């Protein structure tokens, strides 16, 4: 047996502001308590205000790493998916959020990082290095990512084509991708509203997909995006 070695936290040396905006961020006791409290309140809110129903929760993998990939209609989407996870999943669950929206100011960065455990994706300068760092975190830390491959919220209620960033995270790996279909979040909180309406919300969790034999190149990434998009639309089952 190899001797135990103390390993420094990956976010050692970062200032608080840098830590909140870094994908190397590691959760501490404060974050864990805040997240548990947040999602306890969210479950009650969704049950009362939106009569949330979840179908297929038994299809979630027992442990990370895995990716939840869903259509994106509303700022409620990540909260619904987070509330659907079991308690043992939540500490390693990271919604991938738009950095230019959720990490633009100190206040929003603190809320997004501590309460939601979100990681930033800077859409204007998201290069391969950023996705490579997320891929490393997913594999090495057995993380759970909540992502929206459309790249932004729909303004019409119709699902947009999936972008290939998802493929860059999982190509040539056995990491499960769990397609999730959200219904009702557009009615509850579309992009042109700031206060939710009491619309019914439904989440359908579909059987996961794996892509170990799909090449980690642009053609492979696009193939993965199309496969997961079809599953989210409910056009294929496994």
Coordinates of C-alpha atoms in Angstrom, one line a residue:
X1 CA 0.0 0.0 0.0
X2 CA 1.3 3.4 -1.0
X3 CA 2.1 5.8 1.9
X4 CA -0.5 8.5 2.6
X5 CA 0.6 11.9 1.4
X6 CA -0.9 15.3 2.3
X7 CA -2.0 17.0 -0.9
X8 CA -2.6 20.8 -0.9
X9 CA -6.0 22.0 -2.1
X10 CA -6.1 22.8 -5.8
X11 CA -7.3 26.3 -5.1
X12 CA -4.4 27.1 -2.7
X13 CA -2.8 30.5 -3.4
X14 CA -5.9 32.0 -5.0
X15 CA -7.5 35.1 -3.5
X16 CA -11.2 34.8 -2.5
X17 CA -12.3 36.7 -5.6
X18 CA -10.1 34.4 -7.9
X19 CA -11.3 31.3 -6.0
X20 CA -15.0 32.0 -6.6
X21 CA -14.3 32.4 -10.4
X22 CA -12.0 29.4 -10.7
X23 CA -12.8 25.9 -11.8
X24 CA -10.1 24.7 -9.4
X25 CA -12.4 25.8 -6.5
X26 CA -12.9 23.2 -3.8
X27 CA -15.9 23.2 -1.5
X28 CA -15.4 23.7 2.3
X29 CA -17.7 23.4 5.3
X30 CA -19.3 26.8 4.7
X31 CA -20.2 25.9 1.1
X32 CA -21.5 22.5 2.0
X33 CA -23.9 23.8 4.7
X34 CA -25.1 26.7 2.5
X35 CA -25.8 24.3 -0.4
X36 CA -27.7 21.8 1.7
X37 CA -29.8 24.6 3.2
X38 CA -30.4 26.1 -0.3
X39 CA -31.6 22.9 -1.9
X40 CA -33.8 22.0 1.1
X41 CA -35.6 25.3 0.6
X42 CA -35.7 24.8 -3.2
X43 CA -37.3 21.4 -2.9
X44 CA -40.1 23.0 -0.8
X45 CA -40.5 25.9 -3.2
X46 CA -40.7 23.8 -6.3
X47 CA -43.2 21.4 -4.7
X48 CA -45.5 24.2 -3.6
X49 CA -45.1 26.9 -6.3
X50 CA -44.5 24.6 -9.4
X51 CA -45.8 21.2 -8.3
X52 CA -42.6 19.7 -9.6
X53 CA -42.7 16.1 -10.7
X54 CA -39.6 14.1 -11.5
X55 CA -39.7 11.0 -13.7
X56 CA -36.7 8.6 -14.0
X57 CA -34.7 9.6 -10.9
X58 CA -33.7 5.9 -10.7
X59 CA -31.8 6.3 -13.9
X60 CA -29.1 8.5 -12.2
X61 CA -25.7 6.8 -11.8
X62 CA -24.9 5.9 -8.2
X63 CA -21.9 8.1 -8.1
X64 CA -19.8 10.5 -10.2
X65 CA -18.4 11.3 -12.5
X66 CA -21.4 12.0 -14.8
X67 CA -23.0 14.8 -16.7
X68 CA -26.6 16.0 -16.6
X69 CA -27.4 17.6 -20.0
X70 CA -30.7 19.4 -20.5
X71 CA -32.6 21.9 -22.6
X72 CA -32.3 25.5 -21.4
X73 CA -35.4 27.7 -21.1
X74 CA -35.0 29.5 -17.8
X75 CA -32.8 30.5 -14.9
X76 CA -34.8 27.9 -13.0
X77 CA -33.4 25.0 -15.0
X78 CA -30.2 24.5 -13.0
X79 CA -32.1 24.8 -9.7
X80 CA -34.5 22.1 -10.8
X81 CA -31.8 19.7 -11.8
X82 CA -29.8 20.4 -8.6
X83 CA -32.9 19.8 -6.5
X84 CA -33.5 16.5 -8.3
X85 CA -30.1 15.1 -7.2
X86 CA -29.8 12.9 -4.2
X87 CA -28.0 14.4 -1.1
X88 CA -24.9 12.2 -1.7
X89 CA -24.5 13.7 -5.2
X90 CA -24.8 17.4 -4.3
X91 CA -21.4 18.2 -2.8
X92 CA -19.7 17.1 -6.1
X93 CA -22.4 18.7 -8.3
X94 CA -21.4 21.8 -10.3
X95 CA -23.8 23.7 -12.6
X96 CA -21.7 25.2 -15.4
X97 CA -22.9 28.8 -15.5
X98 CA -22.3 31.7 -17.9
X99 CA -19.5 33.7 -16.3
X100 CA -20.6 36.9 -17.9
X101 CA -24.0 36.6 -16.1
X102 CA -23.3 34.7 -12.8
X103 CA -19.7 35.8 -12.0
X104 CA -19.7 39.4 -13.3
X105 CA -19.7 41.0 -9.8
X106 CA -18.5 40.1 -6.4
X107 CA -22.0 39.6 -5.0
X108 CA -23.2 37.3 -7.9
X109 CA -19.9 35.4 -7.7
X110 CA -20.2 34.7 -4.0
X111 CA -23.8 33.6 -4.4
X112 CA -23.1 31.4 -7.5
X113 CA -20.0 29.8 -6.0
X114 CA -21.1 29.3 -2.3
X115 CA -24.8 28.7 -2.6
X116 CA -25.2 27.1 -6.1
X117 CA -21.6 25.6 -6.3
X118 CA -21.6 26.8 -9.9
X119 CA -18.4 26.9 -12.1
X120 CA -18.0 29.7 -14.6
X121 CA -17.9 29.3 -18.4
X122 CA -16.8 32.5 -20.1
X123 CA -18.7 32.4 -23.3
X124 CA -16.7 35.2 -25.1
X125 CA -13.3 33.6 -24.7
X126 CA -14.1 29.9 -24.0
X127 CA -11.1 28.2 -25.6
X128 CA -10.0 24.5 -25.5
X129 CA -8.0 25.2 -22.4
X130 CA -11.1 26.0 -20.4
X131 CA -12.9 22.9 -21.5
X132 CA -9.8 20.8 -20.9
X133 CA -9.7 22.0 -17.3
X134 CA -13.3 21.1 -16.9
X135 CA -12.7 17.7 -18.4
X136 CA -9.8 17.1 -15.9
X137 CA -12.1 18.1 -13.0
X138 CA -14.8 15.8 -14.2
X139 CA -12.5 12.8 -14.5
X140 CA -10.1 13.2 -11.6
X141 CA -12.5 14.6 -9.0
X142 CA -15.4 12.4 -10.0
X143 CA -17.5 15.6 -10.4
X144 CA -21.1 15.9 -11.5
X145 CA -21.7 18.6 -14.1
X146 CA -25.0 20.2 -14.9
X147 CA -24.8 21.7 -18.4
X148 CA -27.0 23.2 -21.0
X149 CA -25.4 22.4 -24.4
X150 CA -27.5 25.0 -26.3
X151 CA -25.2 27.6 -24.9
X152 CA -28.0 29.9 -23.7
X153 CA -31.7 30.2 -22.8
X154 CA -34.2 29.9 -25.6
X155 CA -36.2 33.1 -26.3
X156 CA -39.0 31.2 -28.0
X157 CA -39.5 28.1 -26.0
X158 CA -38.2 25.9 -28.8
X159 CA -35.0 24.0 -28.2
X160 CA -31.9 25.2 -30.1
X161 CA -29.2 22.9 -31.6
X162 CA -26.6 21.6 -29.1
X163 CA -23.1 22.9 -29.4
X164 CA -20.1 20.5 -29.4
X165 CA -18.6 21.6 -26.1
X166 CA -20.3 18.7 -24.4
X167 CA -18.4 16.3 -26.7
X168 CA -15.1 17.9 -25.7
X169 CA -15.9 16.9 -22.1
X170 CA -16.8 13.2 -22.6
X171 CA -15.4 11.9 -25.9
X172 CA -13.3 8.7 -25.6
X173 CA -14.5 8.3 -22.0
X174 CA -16.9 6.1 -20.1
X175 CA -18.4 9.1 -18.3
X176 CA -22.2 8.8 -18.4
X177 CA -24.2 11.6 -20.0
X178 CA -27.7 11.7 -18.6
X179 CA -30.1 13.5 -21.0
X180 CA -32.8 15.5 -19.1
X181 CA -35.9 17.0 -20.5
X182 CA -37.4 20.0 -18.8
X183 CA -41.0 21.0 -19.3
X184 CA -42.7 24.2 -17.9
X185 CA -39.7 26.2 -16.9
X186 CA -40.2 28.5 -19.9
X187 CA -43.8 29.2 -18.8
X188 CA -42.6 29.7 -15.2
X189 CA -39.7 32.1 -15.9
X190 CA -38.8 33.0 -19.5
X191 CA -35.9 35.1 -20.3
X192 CA -38.0 38.3 -20.4
X193 CA -39.2 37.9 -16.8
X194 CA -37.5 38.4 -13.4
X195 CA -40.2 36.9 -11.1
X196 CA -41.4 33.3 -11.6
X197 CA -45.0 32.5 -12.3
X198 CA -46.7 29.5 -10.6
X199 CA -46.5 27.2 -13.7
X200 CA -46.2 23.4 -13.3
X201 CA -42.7 22.0 -14.0
X202 CA -41.8 18.5 -15.0
X203 CA -38.3 16.9 -15.3
X204 CA -37.8 13.7 -17.2
X205 CA -34.5 11.9 -16.6
X206 CA -33.7 9.6 -19.5
X207 CA -31.2 6.6 -19.6
X208 CA -27.6 7.7 -19.8
X209 CA -25.4 7.5 -22.8
X210 CA -21.6 6.8 -23.0
X211 CA -19.2 7.6 -25.8
X212 CA -15.9 5.6 -25.2
X213 CA -15.5 4.9 -28.9
X214 CA -16.3 8.3 -30.2
X215 CA -13.2 10.2 -31.4
X216 CA -12.0 13.2 -29.3
X217 CA -12.1 15.5 -32.3
X218 CA -14.5 18.0 -33.9
X219 CA -16.4 15.3 -35.8
X220 CA -16.8 13.2 -32.7
X221 CA -17.8 16.2 -30.6
X222 CA -20.6 17.0 -33.1
X223 CA -21.8 13.4 -33.2
X224 CA -22.0 13.4 -29.4
X225 CA -23.9 16.7 -29.4
X226 CA -26.4 15.3 -31.9
X227 CA -26.9 12.1 -30.0
X228 CA -27.6 13.8 -26.7
X229 CA -29.8 16.4 -28.3
X230 CA -31.9 13.6 -29.8
X231 CA -32.2 11.9 -26.4
X232 CA -33.2 15.2 -24.7
X233 CA -35.9 15.7 -27.3
X234 CA -37.1 12.2 -26.5
X235 CA -36.5 10.8 -29.9
X236 CA -34.3 7.9 -28.8
X237 CA -34.2 5.6 -25.8
X238 CA -31.7 3.1 -24.5

